[in-house]
PDB file of C-alpha atoms in Angstrom:
ATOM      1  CA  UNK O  84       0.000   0.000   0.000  1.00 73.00           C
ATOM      2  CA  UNK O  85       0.832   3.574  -0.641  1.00 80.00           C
ATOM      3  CA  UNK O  86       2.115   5.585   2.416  1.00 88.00           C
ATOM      4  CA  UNK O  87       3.866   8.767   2.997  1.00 93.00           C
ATOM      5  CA  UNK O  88       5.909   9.793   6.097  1.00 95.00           C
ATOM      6  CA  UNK O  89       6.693  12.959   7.583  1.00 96.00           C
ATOM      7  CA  UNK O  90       8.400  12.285  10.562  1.00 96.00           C
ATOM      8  CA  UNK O  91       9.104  15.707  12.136  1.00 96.00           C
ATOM      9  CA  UNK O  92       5.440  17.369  13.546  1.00 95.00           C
ATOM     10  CA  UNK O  93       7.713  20.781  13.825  1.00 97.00           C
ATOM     11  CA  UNK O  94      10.457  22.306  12.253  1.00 98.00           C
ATOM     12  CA  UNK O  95      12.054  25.200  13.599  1.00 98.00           C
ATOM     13  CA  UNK O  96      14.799  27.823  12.108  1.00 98.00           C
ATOM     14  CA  UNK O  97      16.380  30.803  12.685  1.00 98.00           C
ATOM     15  CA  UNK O  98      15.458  33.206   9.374  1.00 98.00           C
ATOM     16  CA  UNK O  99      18.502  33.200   6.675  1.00 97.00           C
ATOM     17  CA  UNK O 100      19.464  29.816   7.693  1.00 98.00           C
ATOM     18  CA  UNK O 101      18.553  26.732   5.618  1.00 98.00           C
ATOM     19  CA  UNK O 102      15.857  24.491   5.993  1.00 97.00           C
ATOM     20  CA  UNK O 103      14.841  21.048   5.319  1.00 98.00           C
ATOM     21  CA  UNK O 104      11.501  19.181   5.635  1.00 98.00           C
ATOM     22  CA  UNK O 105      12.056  15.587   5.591  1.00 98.00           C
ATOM     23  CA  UNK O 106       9.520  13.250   3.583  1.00 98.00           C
ATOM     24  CA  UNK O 107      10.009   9.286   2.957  1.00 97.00           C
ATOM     25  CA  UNK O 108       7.206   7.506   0.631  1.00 94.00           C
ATOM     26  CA  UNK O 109       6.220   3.889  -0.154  1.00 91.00           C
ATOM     27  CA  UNK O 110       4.910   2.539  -3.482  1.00 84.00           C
ATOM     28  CA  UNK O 111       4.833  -0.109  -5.551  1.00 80.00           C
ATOM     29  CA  UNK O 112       5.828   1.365  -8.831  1.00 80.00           C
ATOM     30  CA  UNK O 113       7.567   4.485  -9.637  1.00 83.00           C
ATOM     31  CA  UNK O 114       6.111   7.527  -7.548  1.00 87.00           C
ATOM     32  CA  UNK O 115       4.882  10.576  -8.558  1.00 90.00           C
ATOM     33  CA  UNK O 116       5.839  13.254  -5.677  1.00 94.00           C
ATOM     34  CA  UNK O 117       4.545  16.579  -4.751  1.00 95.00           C
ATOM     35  CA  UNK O 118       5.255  19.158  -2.258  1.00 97.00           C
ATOM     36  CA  UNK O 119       2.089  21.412  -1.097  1.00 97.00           C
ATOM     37  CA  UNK O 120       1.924  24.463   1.709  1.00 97.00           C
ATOM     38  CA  UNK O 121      -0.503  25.836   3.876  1.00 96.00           C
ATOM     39  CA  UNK O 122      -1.380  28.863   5.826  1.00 93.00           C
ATOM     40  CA  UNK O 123      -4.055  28.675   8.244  1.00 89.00           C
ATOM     41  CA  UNK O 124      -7.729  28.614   7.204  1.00 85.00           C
ATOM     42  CA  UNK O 125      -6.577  27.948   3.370  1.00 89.00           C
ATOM     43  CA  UNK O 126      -6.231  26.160   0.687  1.00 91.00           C
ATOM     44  CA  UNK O 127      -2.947  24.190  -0.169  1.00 94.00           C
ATOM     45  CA  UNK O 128      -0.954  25.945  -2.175  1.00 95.00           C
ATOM     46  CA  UNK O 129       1.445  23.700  -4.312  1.00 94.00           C
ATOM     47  CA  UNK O 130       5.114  24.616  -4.669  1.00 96.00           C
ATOM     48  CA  UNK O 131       7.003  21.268  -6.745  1.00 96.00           C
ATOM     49  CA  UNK O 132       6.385  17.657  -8.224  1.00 94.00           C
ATOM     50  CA  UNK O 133       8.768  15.094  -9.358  1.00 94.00           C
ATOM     51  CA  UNK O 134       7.227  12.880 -11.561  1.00 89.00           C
ATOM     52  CA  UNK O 135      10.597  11.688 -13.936  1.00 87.00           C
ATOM     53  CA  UNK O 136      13.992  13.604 -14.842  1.00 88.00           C
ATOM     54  CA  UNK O 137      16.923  15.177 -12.894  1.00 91.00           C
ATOM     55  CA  UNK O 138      16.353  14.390  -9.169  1.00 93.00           C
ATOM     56  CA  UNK O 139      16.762  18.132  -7.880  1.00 96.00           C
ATOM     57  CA  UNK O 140      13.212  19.731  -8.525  1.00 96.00           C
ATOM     58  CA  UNK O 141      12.770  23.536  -7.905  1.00 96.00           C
ATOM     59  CA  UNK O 142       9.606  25.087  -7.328  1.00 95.00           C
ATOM     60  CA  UNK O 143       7.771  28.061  -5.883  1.00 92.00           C
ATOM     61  CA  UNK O 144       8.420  30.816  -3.498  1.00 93.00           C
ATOM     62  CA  UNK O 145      12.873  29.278  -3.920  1.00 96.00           C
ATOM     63  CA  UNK O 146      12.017  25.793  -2.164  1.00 97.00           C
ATOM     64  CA  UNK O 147      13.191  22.911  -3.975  1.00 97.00           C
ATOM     65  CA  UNK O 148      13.494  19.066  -3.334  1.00 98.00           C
ATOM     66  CA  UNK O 149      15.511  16.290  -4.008  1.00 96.00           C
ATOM     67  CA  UNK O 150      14.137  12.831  -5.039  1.00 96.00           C
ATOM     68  CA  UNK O 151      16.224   9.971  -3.770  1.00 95.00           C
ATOM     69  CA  UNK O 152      15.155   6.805  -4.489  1.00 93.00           C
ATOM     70  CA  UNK O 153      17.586   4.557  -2.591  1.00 93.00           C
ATOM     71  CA  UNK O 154      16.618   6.023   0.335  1.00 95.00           C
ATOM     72  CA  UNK O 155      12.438   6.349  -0.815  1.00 95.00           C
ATOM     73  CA  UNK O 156      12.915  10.129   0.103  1.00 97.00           C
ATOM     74  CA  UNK O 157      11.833  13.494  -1.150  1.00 98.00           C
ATOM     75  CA  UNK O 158      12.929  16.178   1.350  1.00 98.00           C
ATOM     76  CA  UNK O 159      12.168  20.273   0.313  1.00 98.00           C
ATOM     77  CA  UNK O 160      14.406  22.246   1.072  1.00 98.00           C
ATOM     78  CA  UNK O 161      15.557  26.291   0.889  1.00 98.00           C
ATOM     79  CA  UNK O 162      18.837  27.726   1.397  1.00 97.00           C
ATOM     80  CA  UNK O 163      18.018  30.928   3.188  1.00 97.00           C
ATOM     81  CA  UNK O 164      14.404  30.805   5.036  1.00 97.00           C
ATOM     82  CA  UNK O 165      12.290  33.374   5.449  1.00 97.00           C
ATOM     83  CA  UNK O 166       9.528  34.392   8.445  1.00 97.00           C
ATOM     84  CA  UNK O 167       6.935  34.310   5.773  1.00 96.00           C
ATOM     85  CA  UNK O 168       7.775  30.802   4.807  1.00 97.00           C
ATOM     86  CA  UNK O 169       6.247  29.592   8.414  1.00 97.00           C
ATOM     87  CA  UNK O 170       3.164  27.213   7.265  1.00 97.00           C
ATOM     88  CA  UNK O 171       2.135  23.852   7.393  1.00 97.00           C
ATOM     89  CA  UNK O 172       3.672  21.839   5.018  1.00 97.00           C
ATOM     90  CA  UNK O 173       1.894  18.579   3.037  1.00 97.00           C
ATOM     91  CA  UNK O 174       4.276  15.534   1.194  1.00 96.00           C
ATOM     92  CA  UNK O 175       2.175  13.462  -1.521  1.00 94.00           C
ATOM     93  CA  UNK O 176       2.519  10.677  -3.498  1.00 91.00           C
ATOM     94  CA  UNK O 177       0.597   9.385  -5.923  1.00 85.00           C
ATOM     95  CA  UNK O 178       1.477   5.686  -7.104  1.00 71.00           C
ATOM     96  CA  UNK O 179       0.784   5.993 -11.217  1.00 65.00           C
ATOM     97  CA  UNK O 180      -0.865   2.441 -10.966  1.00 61.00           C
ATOM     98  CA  UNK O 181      -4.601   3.767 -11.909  1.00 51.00           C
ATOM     99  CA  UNK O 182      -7.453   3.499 -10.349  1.00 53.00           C
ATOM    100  CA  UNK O 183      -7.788   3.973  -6.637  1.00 55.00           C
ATOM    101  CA  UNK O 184      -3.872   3.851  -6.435  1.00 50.00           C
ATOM    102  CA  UNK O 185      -3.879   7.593  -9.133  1.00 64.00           C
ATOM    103  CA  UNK O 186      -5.300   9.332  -5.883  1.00 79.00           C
ATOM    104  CA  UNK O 187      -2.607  11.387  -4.196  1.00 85.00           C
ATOM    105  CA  UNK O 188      -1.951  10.143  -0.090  1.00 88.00           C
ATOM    106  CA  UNK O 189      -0.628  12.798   1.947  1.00 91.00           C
ATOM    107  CA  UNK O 190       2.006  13.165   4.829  1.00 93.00           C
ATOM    108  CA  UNK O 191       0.014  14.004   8.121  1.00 93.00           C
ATOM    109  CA  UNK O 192       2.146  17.471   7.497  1.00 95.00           C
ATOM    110  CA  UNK O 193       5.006  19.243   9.076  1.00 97.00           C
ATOM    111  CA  UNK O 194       4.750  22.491  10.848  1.00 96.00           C
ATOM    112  CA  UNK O 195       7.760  24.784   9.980  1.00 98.00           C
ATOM    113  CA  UNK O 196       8.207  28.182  12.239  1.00 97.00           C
ATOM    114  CA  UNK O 197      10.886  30.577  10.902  1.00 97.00           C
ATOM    115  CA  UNK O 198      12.059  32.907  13.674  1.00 96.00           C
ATOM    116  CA  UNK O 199      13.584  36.675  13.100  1.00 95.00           C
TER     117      UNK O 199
ATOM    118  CA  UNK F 203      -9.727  33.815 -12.736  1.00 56.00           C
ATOM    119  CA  UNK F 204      -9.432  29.621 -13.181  1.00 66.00           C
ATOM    120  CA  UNK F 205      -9.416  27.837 -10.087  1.00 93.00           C
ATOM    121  CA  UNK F 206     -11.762  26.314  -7.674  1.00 96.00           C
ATOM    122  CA  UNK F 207     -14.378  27.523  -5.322  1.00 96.00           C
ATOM    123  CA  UNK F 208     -15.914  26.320  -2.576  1.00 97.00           C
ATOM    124  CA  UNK F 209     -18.766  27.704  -0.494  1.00 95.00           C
ATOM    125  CA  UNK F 210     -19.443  28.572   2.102  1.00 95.00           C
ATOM    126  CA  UNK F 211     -16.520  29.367   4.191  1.00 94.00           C
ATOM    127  CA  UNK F 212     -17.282  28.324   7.432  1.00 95.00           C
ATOM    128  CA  UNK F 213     -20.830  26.221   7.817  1.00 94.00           C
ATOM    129  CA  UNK F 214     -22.405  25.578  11.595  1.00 92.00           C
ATOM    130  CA  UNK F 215     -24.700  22.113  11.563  1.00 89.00           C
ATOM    131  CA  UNK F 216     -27.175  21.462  14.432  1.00 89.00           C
ATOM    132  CA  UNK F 217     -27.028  17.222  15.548  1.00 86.00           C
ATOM    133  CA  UNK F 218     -29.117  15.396  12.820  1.00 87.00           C
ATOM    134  CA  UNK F 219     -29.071  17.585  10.287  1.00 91.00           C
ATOM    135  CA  UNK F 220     -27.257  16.999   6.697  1.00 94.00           C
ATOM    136  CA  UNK F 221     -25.523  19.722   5.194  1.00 95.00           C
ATOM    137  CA  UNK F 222     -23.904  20.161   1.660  1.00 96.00           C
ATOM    138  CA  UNK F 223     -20.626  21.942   1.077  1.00 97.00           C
ATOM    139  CA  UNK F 224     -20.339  23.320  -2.752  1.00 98.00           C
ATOM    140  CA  UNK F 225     -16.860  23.156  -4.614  1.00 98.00           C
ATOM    141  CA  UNK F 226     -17.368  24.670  -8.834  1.00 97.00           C
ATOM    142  CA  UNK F 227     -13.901  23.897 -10.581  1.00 97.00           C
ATOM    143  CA  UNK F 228     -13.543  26.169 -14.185  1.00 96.00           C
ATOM    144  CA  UNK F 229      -9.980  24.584 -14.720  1.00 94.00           C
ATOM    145  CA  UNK F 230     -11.721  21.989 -16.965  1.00 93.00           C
ATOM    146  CA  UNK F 231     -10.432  19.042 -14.889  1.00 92.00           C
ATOM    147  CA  UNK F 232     -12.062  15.595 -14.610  1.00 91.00           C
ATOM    148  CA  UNK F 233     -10.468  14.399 -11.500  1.00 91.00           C
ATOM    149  CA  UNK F 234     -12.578  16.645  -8.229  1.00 93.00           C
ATOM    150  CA  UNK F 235     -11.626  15.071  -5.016  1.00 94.00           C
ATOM    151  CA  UNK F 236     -13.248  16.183  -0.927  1.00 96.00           C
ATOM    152  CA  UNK F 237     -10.655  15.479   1.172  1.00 96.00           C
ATOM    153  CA  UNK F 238     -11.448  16.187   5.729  1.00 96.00           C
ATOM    154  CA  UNK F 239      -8.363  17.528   7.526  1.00 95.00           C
ATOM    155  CA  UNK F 240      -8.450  17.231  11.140  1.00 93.00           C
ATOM    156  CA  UNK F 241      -5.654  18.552  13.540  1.00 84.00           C
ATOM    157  CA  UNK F 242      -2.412  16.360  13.306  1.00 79.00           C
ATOM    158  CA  UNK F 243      -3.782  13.777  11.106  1.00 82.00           C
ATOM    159  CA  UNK F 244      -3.279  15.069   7.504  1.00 86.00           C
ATOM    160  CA  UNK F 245      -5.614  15.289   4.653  1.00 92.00           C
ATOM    161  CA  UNK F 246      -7.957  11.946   4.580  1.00 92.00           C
ATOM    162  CA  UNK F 247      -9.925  10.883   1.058  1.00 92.00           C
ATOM    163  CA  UNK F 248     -13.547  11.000   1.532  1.00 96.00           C
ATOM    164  CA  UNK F 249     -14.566  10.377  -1.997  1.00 95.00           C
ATOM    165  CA  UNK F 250     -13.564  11.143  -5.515  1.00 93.00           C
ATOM    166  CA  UNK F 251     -14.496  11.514  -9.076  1.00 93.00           C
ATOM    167  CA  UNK F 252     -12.546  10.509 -12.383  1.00 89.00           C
ATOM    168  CA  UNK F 253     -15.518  11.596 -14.912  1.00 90.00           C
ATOM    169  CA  UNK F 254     -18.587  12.914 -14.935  1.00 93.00           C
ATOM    170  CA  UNK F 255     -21.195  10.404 -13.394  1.00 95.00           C
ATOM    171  CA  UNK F 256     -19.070   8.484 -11.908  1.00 93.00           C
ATOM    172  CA  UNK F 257     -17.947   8.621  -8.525  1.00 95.00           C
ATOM    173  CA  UNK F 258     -15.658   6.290  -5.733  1.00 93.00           C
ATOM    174  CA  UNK F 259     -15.274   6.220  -1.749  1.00 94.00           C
ATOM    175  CA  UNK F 260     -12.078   7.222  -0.792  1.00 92.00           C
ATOM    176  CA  UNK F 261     -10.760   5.800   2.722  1.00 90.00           C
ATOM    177  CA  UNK F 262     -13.577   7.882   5.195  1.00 94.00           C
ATOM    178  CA  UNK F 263     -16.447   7.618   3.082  1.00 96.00           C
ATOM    179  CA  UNK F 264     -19.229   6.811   5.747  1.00 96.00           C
ATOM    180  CA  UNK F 265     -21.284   9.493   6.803  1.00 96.00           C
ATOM    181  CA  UNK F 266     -21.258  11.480   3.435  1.00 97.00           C
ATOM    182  CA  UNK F 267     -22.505  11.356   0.234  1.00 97.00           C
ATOM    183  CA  UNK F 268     -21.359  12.985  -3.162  1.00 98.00           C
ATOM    184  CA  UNK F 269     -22.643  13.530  -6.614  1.00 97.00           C
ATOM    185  CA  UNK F 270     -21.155  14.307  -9.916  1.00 97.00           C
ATOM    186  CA  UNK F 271     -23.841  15.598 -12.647  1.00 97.00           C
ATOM    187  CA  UNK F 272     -21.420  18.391 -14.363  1.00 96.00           C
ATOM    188  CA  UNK F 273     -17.788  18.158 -14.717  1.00 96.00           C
ATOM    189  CA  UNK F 274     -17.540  21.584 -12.943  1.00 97.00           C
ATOM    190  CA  UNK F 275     -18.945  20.866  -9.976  1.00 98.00           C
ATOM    191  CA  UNK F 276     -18.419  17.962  -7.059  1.00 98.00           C
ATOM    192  CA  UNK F 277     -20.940  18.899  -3.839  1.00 98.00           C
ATOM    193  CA  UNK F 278     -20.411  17.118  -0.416  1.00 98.00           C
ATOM    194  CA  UNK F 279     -23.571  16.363   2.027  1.00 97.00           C
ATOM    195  CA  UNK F 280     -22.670  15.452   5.094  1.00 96.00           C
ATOM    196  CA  UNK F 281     -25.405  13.427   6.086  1.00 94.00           C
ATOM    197  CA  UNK F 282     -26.340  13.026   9.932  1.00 90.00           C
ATOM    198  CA  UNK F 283     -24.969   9.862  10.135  1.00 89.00           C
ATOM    199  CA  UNK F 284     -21.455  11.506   9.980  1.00 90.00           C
ATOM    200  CA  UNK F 285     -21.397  11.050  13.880  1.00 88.00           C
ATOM    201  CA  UNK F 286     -18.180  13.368  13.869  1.00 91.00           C
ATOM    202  CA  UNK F 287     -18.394  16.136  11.303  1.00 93.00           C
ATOM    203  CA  UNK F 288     -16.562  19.186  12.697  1.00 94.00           C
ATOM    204  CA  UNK F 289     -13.820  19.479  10.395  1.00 95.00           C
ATOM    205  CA  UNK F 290     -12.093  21.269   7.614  1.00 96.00           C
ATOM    206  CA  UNK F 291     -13.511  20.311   4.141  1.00 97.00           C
ATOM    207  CA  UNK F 292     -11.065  20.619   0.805  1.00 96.00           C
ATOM    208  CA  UNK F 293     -11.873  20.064  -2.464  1.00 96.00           C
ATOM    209  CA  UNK F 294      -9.632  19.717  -5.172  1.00 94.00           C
ATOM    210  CA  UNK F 295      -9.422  18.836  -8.464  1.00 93.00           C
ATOM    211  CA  UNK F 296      -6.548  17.974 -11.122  1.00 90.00           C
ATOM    212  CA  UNK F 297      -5.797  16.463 -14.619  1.00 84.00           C
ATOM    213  CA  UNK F 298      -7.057  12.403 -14.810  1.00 70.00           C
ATOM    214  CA  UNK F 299      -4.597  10.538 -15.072  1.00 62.00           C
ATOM    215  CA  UNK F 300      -2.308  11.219 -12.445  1.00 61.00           C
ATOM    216  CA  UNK F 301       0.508  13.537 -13.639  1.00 68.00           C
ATOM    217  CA  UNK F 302      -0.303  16.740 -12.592  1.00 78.00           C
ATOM    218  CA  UNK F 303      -1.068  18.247  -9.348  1.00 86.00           C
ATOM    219  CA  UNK F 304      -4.138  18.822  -7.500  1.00 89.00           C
ATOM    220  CA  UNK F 305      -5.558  22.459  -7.010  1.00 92.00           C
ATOM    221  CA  UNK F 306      -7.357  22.701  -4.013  1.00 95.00           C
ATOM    222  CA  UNK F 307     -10.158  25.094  -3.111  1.00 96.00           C
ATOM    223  CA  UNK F 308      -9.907  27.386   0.177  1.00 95.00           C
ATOM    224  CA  UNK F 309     -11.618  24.774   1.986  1.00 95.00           C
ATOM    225  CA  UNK F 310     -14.984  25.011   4.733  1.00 96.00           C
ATOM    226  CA  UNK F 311     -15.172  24.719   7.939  1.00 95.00           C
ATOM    227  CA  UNK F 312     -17.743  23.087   8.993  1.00 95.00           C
ATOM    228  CA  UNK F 313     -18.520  22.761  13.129  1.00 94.00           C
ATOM    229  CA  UNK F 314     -21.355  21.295  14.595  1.00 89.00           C
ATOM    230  CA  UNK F 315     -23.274  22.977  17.401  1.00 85.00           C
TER     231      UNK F 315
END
């Protein structure tokens, strides 16, 4: 069965330094993985995807991620971070094997706080 | 504007009573999902639709109901049999077939009082 883990509730940084929020997935075939934020009371907002290519995927807002498939991980990541960047953050996979198994599973979410 | 709307924002219930959450997609997708976030457990599938007329539980299913007439539109009743509905409702929709990524509405709150 598909499953995503998130294994840090909170992350918390010190603005300008990097970050990391740490994501390991479990499929049967070849994942397709996705990165989403949110701020309270909304929406997600989505900021990368790796479905095939060059492992290092950059997205929104300068987060990126790198797919790593020895270790079944897909960690985002940002050089500098930034007070606005504190959210709730959301790792999905979606296993391309049709059906019930298209649907994207999500990560139960990681709570970053950036502090000045 | 393309994206996806849901209404209303927040939504108070009274015990026994079903209520229906609206979520209208213009992005021309055939995939609409309703996922239920609760605190510190994620975003949990409550049903989802591939095509029009056509519809499949997702992993919470009991307690709601869904229907898919247009391809623009996906509403959610929670029906009274949902014995715990306070909760915060996205919908989302995206591409079929599974590469692309899901655009979510701003999501309802529902709370029952």
């Amino acid at each position: 069965a598909q499953s995503v883990a998130q294994p840090e509730d909170q992350v918390n940084v010190a603005e300008g330094n990097p970050l990391t929020v740490k994501c390991t997935y479990s499929v049967s075939g070849n994942p397709y993985l996705f990165w989403y934020v949110q701020y309270p009371n909304r929406g997600l907002q989505f900021l990368l995807k790796y479905i095939t290519g060059d492992n290092l995927v950059k997205g929104s807002y300068g987060f990126e991620a790198e797919f790593n498939k020895s270790q079944t991980s897909f960690h985002l990541k940002k050089p500098s971070a930034l007070v606005s960047d504190s959210a709730l953050y959301f790792c999905a996979v979606r296993d391309p094997g049709g059906g019930s198994q298209g649907n994207l599973i999500f990560g139960k979410g990681t709570k970053l706080s950036v502090k000045p | 504007d393309g994206g996806i709307t849901q209404s209303p924002k927040y939504l108070f219930r009274k015990e026994g009573q079903n209520v229906t959450l609206s979520c209208e997609q213009n992005l021309n997708h055939d995939a609409m999902y309703w996922y239920r976030q609760d605190p510190g457990q994620g975003l949990r599938l409550i049903y989802y639709s591939q095509i029009v007329n056509d519809f499949q539980k997702g992993d919470i299913a009991e307690g709601y109901s869904v229907s898919r007439e247009k391809k623009e539109s996906f509403p959610l009743t929670v029906t009274s049999a949902q014995k715990n509905p306070t909760a915060f409702y996205l919908c989302a929709s995206s591409i079929e077939g599974g590469l692309g990524e899901a655009f979510f509405g701003q999501g309802t709150r529902l709370t029952v009082v």
